[in-house]
Short mmCIF file of C-alpha atoms and ligand atoms in Angstrom, two decimals:
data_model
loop_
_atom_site.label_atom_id
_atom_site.label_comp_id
_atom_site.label_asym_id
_atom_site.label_seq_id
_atom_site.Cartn_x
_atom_site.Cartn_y
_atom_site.Cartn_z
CA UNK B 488 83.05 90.13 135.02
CA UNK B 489 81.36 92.26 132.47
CA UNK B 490 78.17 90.86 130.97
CA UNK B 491 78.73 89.29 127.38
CA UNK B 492 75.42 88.53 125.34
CA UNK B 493 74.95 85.53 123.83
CA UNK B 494 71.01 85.84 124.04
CA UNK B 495 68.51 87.56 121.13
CA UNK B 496 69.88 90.74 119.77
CA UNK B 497 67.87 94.01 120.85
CA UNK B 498 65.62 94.72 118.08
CA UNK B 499 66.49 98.78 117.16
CA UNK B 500 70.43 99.92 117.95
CA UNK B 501 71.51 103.58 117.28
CA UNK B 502 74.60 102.13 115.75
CA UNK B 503 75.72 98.77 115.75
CA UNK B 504 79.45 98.08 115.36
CA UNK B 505 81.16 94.52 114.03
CA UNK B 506 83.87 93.20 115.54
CA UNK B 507 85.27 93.45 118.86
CA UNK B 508 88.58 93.98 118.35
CA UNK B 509 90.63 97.02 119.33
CA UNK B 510 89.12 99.36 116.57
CA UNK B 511 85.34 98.14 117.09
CA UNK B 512 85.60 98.45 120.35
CA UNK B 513 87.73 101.46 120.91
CA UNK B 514 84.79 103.27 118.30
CA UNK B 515 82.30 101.78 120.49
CA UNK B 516 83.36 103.26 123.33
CA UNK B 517 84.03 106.33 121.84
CA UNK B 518 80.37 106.67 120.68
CA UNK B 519 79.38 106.17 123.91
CA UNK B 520 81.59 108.94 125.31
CA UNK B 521 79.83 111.02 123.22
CA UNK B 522 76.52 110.25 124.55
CA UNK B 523 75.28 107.83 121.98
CA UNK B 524 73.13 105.17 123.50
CA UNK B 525 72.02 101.74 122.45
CA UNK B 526 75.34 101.02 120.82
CA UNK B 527 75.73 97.09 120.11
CA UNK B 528 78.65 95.32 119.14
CA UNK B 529 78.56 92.24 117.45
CA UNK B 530 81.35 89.43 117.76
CA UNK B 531 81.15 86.13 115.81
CA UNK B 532 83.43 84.95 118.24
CA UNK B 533 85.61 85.23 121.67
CA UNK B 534 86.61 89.28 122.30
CA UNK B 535 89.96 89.93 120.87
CA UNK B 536 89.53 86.69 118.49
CA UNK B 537 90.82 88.20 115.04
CA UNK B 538 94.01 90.20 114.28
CA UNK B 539 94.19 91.76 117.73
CA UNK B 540 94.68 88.33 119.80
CA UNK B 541 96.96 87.48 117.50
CA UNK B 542 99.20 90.50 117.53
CA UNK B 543 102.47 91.70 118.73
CA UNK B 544 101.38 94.62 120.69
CA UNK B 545 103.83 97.19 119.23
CA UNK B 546 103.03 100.63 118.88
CA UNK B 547 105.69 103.37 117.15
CA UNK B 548 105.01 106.15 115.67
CA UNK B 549 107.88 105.83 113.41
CA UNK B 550 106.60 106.20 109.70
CA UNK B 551 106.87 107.51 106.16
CA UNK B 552 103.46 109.13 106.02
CA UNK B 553 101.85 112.34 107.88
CA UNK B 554 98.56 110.36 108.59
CA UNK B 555 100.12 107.26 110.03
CA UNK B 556 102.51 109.71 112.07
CA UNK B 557 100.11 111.75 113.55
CA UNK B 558 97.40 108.92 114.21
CA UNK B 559 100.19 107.01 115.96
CA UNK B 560 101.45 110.07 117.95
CA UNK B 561 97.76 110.55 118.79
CA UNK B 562 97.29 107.17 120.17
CA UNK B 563 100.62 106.92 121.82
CA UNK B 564 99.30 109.54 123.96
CA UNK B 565 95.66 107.67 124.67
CA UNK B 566 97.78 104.25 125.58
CA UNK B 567 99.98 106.93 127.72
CA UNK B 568 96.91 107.55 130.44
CA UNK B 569 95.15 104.22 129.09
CA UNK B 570 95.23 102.44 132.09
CA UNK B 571 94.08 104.48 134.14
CA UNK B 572 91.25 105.83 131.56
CA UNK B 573 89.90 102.40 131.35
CA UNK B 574 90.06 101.67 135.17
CA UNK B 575 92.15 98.44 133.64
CA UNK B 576 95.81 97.34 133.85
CA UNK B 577 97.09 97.71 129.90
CA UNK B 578 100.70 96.97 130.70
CA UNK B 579 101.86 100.14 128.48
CA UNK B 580 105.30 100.08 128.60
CA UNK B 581 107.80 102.80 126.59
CA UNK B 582 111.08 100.87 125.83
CA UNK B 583 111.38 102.69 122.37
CA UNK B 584 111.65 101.36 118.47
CA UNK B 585 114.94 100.44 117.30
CA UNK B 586 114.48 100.16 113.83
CA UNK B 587 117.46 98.73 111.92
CA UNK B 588 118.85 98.20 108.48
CA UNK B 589 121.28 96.08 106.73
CA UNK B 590 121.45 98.07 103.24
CA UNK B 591 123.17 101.28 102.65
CA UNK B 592 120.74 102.35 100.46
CA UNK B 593 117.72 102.67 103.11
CA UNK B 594 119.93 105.66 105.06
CA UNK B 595 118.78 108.36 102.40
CA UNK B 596 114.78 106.97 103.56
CA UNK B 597 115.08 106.47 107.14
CA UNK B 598 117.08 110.16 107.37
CA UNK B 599 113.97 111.84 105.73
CA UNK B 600 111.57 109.64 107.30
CA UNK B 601 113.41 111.14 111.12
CA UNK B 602 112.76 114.83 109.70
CA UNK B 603 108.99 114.05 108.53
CA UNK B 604 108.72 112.38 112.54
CA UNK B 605 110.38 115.36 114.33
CA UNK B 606 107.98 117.89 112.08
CA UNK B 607 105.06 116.01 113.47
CA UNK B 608 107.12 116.43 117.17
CA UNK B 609 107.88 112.56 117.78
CA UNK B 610 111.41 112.35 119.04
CA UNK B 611 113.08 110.07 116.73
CA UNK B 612 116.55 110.32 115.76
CA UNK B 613 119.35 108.78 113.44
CA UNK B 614 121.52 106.11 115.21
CA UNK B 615 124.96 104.90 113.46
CA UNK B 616 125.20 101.00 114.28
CA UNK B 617 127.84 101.58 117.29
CA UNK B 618 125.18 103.88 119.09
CA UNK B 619 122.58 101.05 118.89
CA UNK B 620 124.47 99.47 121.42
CA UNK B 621 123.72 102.14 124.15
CA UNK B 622 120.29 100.68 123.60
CA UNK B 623 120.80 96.59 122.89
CA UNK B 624 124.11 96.48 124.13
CA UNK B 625 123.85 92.73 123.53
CA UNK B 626 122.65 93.34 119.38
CA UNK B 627 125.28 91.76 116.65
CA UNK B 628 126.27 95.05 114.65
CA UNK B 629 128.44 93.49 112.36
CA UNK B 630 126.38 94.08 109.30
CA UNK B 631 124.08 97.17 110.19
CA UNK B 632 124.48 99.50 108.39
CA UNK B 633 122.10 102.35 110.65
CA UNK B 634 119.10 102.78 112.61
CA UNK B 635 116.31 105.24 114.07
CA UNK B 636 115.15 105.29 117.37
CA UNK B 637 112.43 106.61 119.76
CA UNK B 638 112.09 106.31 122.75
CA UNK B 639 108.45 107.13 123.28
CA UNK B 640 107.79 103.80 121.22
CA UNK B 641 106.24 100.85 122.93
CA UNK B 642 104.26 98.25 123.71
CA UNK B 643 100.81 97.37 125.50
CA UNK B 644 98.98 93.55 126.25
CA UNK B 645 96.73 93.38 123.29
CA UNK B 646 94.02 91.41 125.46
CA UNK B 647 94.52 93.66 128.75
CA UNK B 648 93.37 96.38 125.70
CA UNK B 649 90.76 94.73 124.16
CA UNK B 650 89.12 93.63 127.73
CA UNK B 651 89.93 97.50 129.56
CA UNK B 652 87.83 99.00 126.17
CA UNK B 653 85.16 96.18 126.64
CA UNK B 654 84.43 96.75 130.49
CA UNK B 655 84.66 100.79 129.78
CA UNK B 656 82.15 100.10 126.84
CA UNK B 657 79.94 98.16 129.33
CA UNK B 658 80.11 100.87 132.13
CA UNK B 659 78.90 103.49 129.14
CA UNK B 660 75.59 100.96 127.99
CA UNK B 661 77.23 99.41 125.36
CA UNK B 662 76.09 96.01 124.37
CA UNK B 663 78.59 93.52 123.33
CA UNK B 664 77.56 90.42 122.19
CA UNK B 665 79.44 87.44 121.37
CA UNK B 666 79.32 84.16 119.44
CA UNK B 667 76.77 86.35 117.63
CA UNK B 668 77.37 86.91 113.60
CA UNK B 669 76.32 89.68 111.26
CA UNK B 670 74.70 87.59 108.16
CA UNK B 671 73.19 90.31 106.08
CA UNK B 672 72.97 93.73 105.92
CA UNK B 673 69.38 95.25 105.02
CA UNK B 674 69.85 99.20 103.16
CA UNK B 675 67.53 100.90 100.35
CA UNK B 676 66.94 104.30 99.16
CA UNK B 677 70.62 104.42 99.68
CA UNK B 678 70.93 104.00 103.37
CA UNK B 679 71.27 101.45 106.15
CA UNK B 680 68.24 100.15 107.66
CA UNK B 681 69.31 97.35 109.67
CA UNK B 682 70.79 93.68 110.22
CA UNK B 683 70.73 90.31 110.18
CA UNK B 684 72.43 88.25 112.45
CA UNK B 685 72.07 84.50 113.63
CA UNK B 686 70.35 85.89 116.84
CA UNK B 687 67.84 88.12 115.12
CA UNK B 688 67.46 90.99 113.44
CA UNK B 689 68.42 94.41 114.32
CA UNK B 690 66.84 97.98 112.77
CA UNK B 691 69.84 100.47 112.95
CA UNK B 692 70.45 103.70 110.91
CA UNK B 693 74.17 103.16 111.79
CA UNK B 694 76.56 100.35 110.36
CA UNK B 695 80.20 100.45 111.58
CA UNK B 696 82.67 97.55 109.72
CA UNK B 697 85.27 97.26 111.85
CA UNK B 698 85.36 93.17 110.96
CA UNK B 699 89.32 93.27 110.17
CA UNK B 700 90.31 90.75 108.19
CA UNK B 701 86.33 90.20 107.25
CA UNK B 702 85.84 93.76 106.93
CA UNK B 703 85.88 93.40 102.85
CA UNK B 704 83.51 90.26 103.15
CA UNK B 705 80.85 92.36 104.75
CA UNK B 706 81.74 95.42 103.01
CA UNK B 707 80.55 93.27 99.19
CA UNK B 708 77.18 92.32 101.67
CA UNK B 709 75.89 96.18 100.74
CA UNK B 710 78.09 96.29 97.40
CA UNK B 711 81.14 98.18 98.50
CA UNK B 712 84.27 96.67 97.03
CA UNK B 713 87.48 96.91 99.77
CA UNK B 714 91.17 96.31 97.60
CA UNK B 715 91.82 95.02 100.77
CA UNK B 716 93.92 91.55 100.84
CA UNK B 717 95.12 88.81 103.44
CA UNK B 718 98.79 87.76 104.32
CA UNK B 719 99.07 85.14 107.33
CA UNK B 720 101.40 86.17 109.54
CA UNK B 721 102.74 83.76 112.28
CA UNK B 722 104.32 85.24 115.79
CA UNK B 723 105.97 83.43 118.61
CA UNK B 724 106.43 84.11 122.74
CA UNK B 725 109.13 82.17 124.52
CA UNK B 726 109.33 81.07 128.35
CA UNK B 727 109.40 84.08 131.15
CA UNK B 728 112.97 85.99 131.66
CA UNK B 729 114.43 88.87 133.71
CA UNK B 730 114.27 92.13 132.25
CA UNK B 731 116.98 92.27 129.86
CA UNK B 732 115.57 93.95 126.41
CA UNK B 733 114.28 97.21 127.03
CA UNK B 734 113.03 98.33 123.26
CA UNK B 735 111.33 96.48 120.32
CA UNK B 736 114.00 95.88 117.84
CA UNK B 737 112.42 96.04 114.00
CA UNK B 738 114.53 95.17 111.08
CA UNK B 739 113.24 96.75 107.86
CA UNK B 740 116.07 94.04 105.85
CA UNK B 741 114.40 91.05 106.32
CA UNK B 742 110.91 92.01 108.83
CA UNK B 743 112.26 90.55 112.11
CA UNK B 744 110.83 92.19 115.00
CA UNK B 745 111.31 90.86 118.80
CA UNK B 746 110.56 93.22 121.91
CA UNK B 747 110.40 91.64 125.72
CA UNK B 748 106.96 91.99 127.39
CA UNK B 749 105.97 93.12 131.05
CA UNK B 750 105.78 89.65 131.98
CA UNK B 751 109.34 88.82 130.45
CA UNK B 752 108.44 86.85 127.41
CA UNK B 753 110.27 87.54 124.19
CA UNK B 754 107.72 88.06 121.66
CA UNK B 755 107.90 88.18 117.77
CA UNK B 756 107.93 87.59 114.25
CA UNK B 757 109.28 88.15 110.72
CA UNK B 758 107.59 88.20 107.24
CA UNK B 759 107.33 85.41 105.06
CA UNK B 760 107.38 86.64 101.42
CA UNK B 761 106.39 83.16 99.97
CA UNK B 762 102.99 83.97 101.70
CA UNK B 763 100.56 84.44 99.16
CA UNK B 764 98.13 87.36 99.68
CA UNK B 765 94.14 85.79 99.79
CA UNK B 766 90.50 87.59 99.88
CA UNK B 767 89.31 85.59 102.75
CA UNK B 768 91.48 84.43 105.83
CA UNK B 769 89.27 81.09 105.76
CA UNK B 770 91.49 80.39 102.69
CA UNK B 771 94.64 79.76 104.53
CA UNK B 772 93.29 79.22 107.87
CA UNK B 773 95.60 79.80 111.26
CA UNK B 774 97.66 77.41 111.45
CA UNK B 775 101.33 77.85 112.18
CA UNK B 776 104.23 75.58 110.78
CA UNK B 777 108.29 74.68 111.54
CA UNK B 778 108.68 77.29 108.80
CA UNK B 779 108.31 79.92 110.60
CA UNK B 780 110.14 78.89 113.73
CA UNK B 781 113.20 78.00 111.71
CA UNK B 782 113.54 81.45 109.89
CA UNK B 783 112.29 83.20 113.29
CA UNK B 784 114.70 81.24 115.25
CA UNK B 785 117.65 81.43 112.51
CA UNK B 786 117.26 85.51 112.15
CA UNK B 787 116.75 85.72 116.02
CA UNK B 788 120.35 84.36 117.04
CA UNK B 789 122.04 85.78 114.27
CA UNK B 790 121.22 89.71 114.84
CA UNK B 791 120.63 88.66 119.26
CA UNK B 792 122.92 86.04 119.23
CA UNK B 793 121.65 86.18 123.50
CA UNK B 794 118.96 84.74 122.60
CA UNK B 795 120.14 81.59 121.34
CA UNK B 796 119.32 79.93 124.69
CA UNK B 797 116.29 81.15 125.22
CA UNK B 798 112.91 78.52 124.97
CA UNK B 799 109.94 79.40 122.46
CA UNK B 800 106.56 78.32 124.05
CA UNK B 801 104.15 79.08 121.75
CA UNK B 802 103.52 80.24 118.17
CA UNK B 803 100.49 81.09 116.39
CA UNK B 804 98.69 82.81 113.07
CA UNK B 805 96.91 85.70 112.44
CA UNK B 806 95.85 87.86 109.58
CA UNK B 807 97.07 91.42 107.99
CA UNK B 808 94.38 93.44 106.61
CA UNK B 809 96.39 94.72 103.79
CA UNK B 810 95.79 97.54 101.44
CA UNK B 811 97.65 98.97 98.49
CA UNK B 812 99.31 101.39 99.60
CA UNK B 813 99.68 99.90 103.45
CA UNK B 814 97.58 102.45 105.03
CA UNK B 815 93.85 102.17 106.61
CA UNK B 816 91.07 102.30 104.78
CA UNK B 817 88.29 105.04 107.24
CA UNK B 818 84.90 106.84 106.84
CA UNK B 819 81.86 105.81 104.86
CA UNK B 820 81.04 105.74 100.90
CA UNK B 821 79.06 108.04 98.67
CA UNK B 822 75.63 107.20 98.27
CA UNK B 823 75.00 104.90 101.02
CA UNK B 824 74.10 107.09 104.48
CA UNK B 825 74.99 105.67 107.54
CA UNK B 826 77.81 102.93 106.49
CA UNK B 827 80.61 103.49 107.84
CA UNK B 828 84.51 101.13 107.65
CA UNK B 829 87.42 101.20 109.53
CA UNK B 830 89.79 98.53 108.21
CA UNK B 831 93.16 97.57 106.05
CA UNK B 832 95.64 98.31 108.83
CA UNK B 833 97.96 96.56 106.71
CA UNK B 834 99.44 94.90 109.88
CA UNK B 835 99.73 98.00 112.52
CA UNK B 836 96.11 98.72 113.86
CA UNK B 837 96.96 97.77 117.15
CA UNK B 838 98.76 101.07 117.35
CA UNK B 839 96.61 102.87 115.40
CA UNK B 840 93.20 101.96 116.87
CA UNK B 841 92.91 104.34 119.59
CA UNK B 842 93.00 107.25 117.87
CA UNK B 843 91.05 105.78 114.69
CA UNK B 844 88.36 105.06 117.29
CA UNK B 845 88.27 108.56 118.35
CA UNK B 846 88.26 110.57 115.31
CA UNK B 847 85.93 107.71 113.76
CA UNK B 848 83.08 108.02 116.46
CA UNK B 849 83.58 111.94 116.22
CA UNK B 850 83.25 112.09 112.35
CA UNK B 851 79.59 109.42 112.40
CA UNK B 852 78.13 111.28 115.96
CA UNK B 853 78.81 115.02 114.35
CA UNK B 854 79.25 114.26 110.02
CA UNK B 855 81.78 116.56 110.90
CA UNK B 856 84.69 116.52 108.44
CA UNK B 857 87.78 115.22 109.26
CA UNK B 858 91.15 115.97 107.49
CA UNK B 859 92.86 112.15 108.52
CA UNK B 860 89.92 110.31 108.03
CA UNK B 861 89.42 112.27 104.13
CA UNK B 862 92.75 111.57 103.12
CA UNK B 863 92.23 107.94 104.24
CA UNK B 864 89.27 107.27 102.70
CA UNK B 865 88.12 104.18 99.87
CA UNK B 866 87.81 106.84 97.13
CA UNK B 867 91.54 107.32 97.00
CA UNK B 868 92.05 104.16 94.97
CA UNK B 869 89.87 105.32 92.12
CA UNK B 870 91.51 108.54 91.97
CA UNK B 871 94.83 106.82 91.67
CA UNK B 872 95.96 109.30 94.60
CA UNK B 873 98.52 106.90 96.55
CA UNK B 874 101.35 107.62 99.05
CA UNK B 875 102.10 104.60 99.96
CA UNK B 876 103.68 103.93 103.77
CA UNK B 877 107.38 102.38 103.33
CA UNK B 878 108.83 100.10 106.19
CA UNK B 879 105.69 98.08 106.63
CA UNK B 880 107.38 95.21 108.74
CA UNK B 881 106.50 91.67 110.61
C1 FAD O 1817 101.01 88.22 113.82
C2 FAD O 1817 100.51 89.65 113.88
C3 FAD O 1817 101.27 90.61 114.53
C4 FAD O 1817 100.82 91.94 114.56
N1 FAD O 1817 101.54 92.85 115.28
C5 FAD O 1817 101.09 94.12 115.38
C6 FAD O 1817 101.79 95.07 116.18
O1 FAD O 1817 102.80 94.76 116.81
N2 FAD O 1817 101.29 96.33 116.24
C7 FAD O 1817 100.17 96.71 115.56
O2 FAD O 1817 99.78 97.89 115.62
N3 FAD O 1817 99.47 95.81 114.83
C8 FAD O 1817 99.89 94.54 114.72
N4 FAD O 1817 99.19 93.63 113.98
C9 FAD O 1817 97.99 94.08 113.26
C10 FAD O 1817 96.83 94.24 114.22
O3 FAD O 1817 96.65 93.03 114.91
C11 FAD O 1817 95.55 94.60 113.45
O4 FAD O 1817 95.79 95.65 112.53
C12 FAD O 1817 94.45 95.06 114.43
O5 FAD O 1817 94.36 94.15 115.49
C13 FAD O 1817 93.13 95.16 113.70
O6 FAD O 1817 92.12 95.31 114.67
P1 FAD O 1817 90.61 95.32 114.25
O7 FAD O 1817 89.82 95.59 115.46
O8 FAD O 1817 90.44 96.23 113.08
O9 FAD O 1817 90.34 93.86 113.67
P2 FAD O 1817 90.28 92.45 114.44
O10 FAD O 1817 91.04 92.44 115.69
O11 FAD O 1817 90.61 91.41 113.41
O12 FAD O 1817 88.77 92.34 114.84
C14 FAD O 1817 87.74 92.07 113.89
C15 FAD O 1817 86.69 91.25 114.59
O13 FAD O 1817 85.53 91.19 113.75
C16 FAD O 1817 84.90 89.95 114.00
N5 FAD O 1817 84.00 89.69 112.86
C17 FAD O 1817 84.35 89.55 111.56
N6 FAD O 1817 83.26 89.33 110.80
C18 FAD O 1817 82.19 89.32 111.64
C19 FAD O 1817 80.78 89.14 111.45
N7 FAD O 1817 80.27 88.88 110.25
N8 FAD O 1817 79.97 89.20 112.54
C20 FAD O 1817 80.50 89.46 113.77
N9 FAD O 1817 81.83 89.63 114.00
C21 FAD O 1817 82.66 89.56 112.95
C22 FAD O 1817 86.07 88.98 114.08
O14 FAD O 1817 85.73 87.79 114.73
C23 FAD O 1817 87.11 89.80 114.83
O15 FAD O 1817 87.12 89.55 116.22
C24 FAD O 1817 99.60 92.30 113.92
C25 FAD O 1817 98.84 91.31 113.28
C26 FAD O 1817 99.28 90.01 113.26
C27 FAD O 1817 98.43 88.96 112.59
#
């Protein structure tokens, strides 16, 4: 069992991190690595309890935009030796991305988006809707129209994550505490000083927001204003099956995605677009409705028609971050030393995370520059620079 705080916060931290989540804790730990001590994390709630509880637990490197391609590449390869890194069974598993369409006109975008992948050396390639059968031999073709595929796509448990970076954090000194809420935010002379939380106050130079779905909440706390906006998702597993589904299957027509899991659960979801978009999650709340099943359900049998006899168990809510232009939102702000956010996955920082977490705790242990983290940072939006990242699905 690893120790989880519930008691008074220490009173001084060297950095103190928010949320423990994959990207709080994956930065946490990465700190640590780099011999920071008297790192705490603080949790208002369970480990895992926001977006990354709640997610799908796909990770593909298959995107429009260098950054995202290269940051997923670079944390396909940390989920690669993960398990064993972390002394903790992720249940990593490479079954590929098969990522369909339905309309002619997305070949042009998914052929260039195949070169941009195989530039950055991820092995996608093009797929004509007969070959796509070599991979789901069981998929209804009869309206595709193409796909892309790689095979070095896949999937991890998001909990088995969260709980491998939490114990490795613990083994390094960290201190995670949960059930324990950042409530204010203390900075002058335009730097951190410390925080307040409902166990106490802590004096820290360092302040990492990595509060997901909060993250733009606590970002207003020291005046910084995030774009970023909510969209409920909802997600469903069904009973346990034999292996029969090998990739995740993504449709960038309509948002499906469905992928089988280690322990033989289908598991997925598809985009609502009647869901509004909201500043706070506590707006809309996590609740899940027949909605979603029905459209799931309807979309499932109709592209897997296999699946028709298969039982859902479960369904539930969770958040996307989003941003603008669908990409992260990393590094600090002018003006205000030692803040630093790493937030607005716009729905994919599960796959992102490890690598974020990485490059993030390099950039705030050295100020070393870093090219990814630059290009992704809040400043972009004033300066109207935006490449938006197409085939944002679920
Ligand atoms: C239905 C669904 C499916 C998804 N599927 C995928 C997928 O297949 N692949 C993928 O890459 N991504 C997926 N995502 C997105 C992914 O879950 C998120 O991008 C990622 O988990 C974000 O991680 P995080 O650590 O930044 O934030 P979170 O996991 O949300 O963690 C933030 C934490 O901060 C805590 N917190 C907030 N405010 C405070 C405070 N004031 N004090 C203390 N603690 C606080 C919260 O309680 C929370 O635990 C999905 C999301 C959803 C909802």
């Amino acid at each position: 069992m690893i120790p989880l705080h519930t008691d008074p916060v220490p009173v001084t931290a060297e950095a103190v991190v928010v949320g423990a989540g994959i990207n709080g804790l994956a930065t946490a730990y990465e700190l640590a690595r780099r011999g920071m001590r008297d790192i705490v994390v603080l949790e208002k709630n369970y480990l895992g309890s926001g977006s990354t509880g709640r997610c799908g637990g796909g990770i593909r490197q298959q995107w429009t935009t260098e950054e995202n391609i290269r940051l997923a590449s670079e944390s396909v390869r940390i989920y690669e030796n993960m398990s064993a890194e972390l002394g903790y069974q992720v249940f990593f598993r490479q079954g590929g991305y098969l990522m369909i369409t339905e309309q002619e006109e997305d070949l042009p975008a998914l052929r260039e988006a195949v070169a941009l992948q195989n530039r950055c050396g991820v092995p996608t390639r093009f797929l004509a809707p007969r070959d796509c059968l070599d991979i789901v031999p069981d998929l209804d073709i009869s309206d595709l129209k193409g796909a892309t595929f790689c095979p070095k796509d896949g999937t991890a448990y998001p909990f088995a994550v969260v709980w491998g970076y939490a114990r490795a954090c613990h083994r390094l000194g960290v201190r995670i505490f949960i059930r324990t809420a950042l409530t204010g935010i203390e900075a002058d002379d335009g730097r951190i000083r410390g925080v307040r939380t409902d166990r106490g106050d802590i004096a820290t130079p360092r302040l990492v927001n990595c509060a997901g779905p909060w993250a733009r909440s606590l970002a207003a706390m020291v005046g910084v204003d995030l774009p970023n906006r909510q969209e409920r998702h909802e997600i469903m597993v069904s009973e346990s099956l034999k292996p029969f589904l090998d990739p995740m299957v993504i449709s960038i027509t309509n948002g499906i995605y469905f992928s089988q899991s280690m322990r033989g659960e289908i598991v997925g979801g598809i985009g609502d677009p009647a869901e509004p978009r909201w500043e706070r999650p506590e707006q809309f709340g996590f609740h899940s409705g027949l909605r979603f099943a029905v459209r799931f359900a309807r979309e499932l049998t109709r592209l897997y028609p296999r699946a028709a006899n298969v039982r859902m168990m479960r369904q539930w809510a969770g958040a996307y971050d989003v941003t603008p232009d669908h990409r992260p939102i990393l590094g600090g702000v002018p003006g205000l030393e030692g803040y630093y956010h790493s937030c607005g996955f716009s729905g994919h920082g599960f796959m992102l995370g490890p690598m974020v977490g990485r490059r993030m705790a390099a950039h705030i242990a050295t100020g070393a520059a870093d090219p990814i983290i630059d290009s992704l940072s809040l400043e972009r939006f004033a300066s109207g620079d935006l490449q938006a990242d197409a085939f944002v699905v679920g």
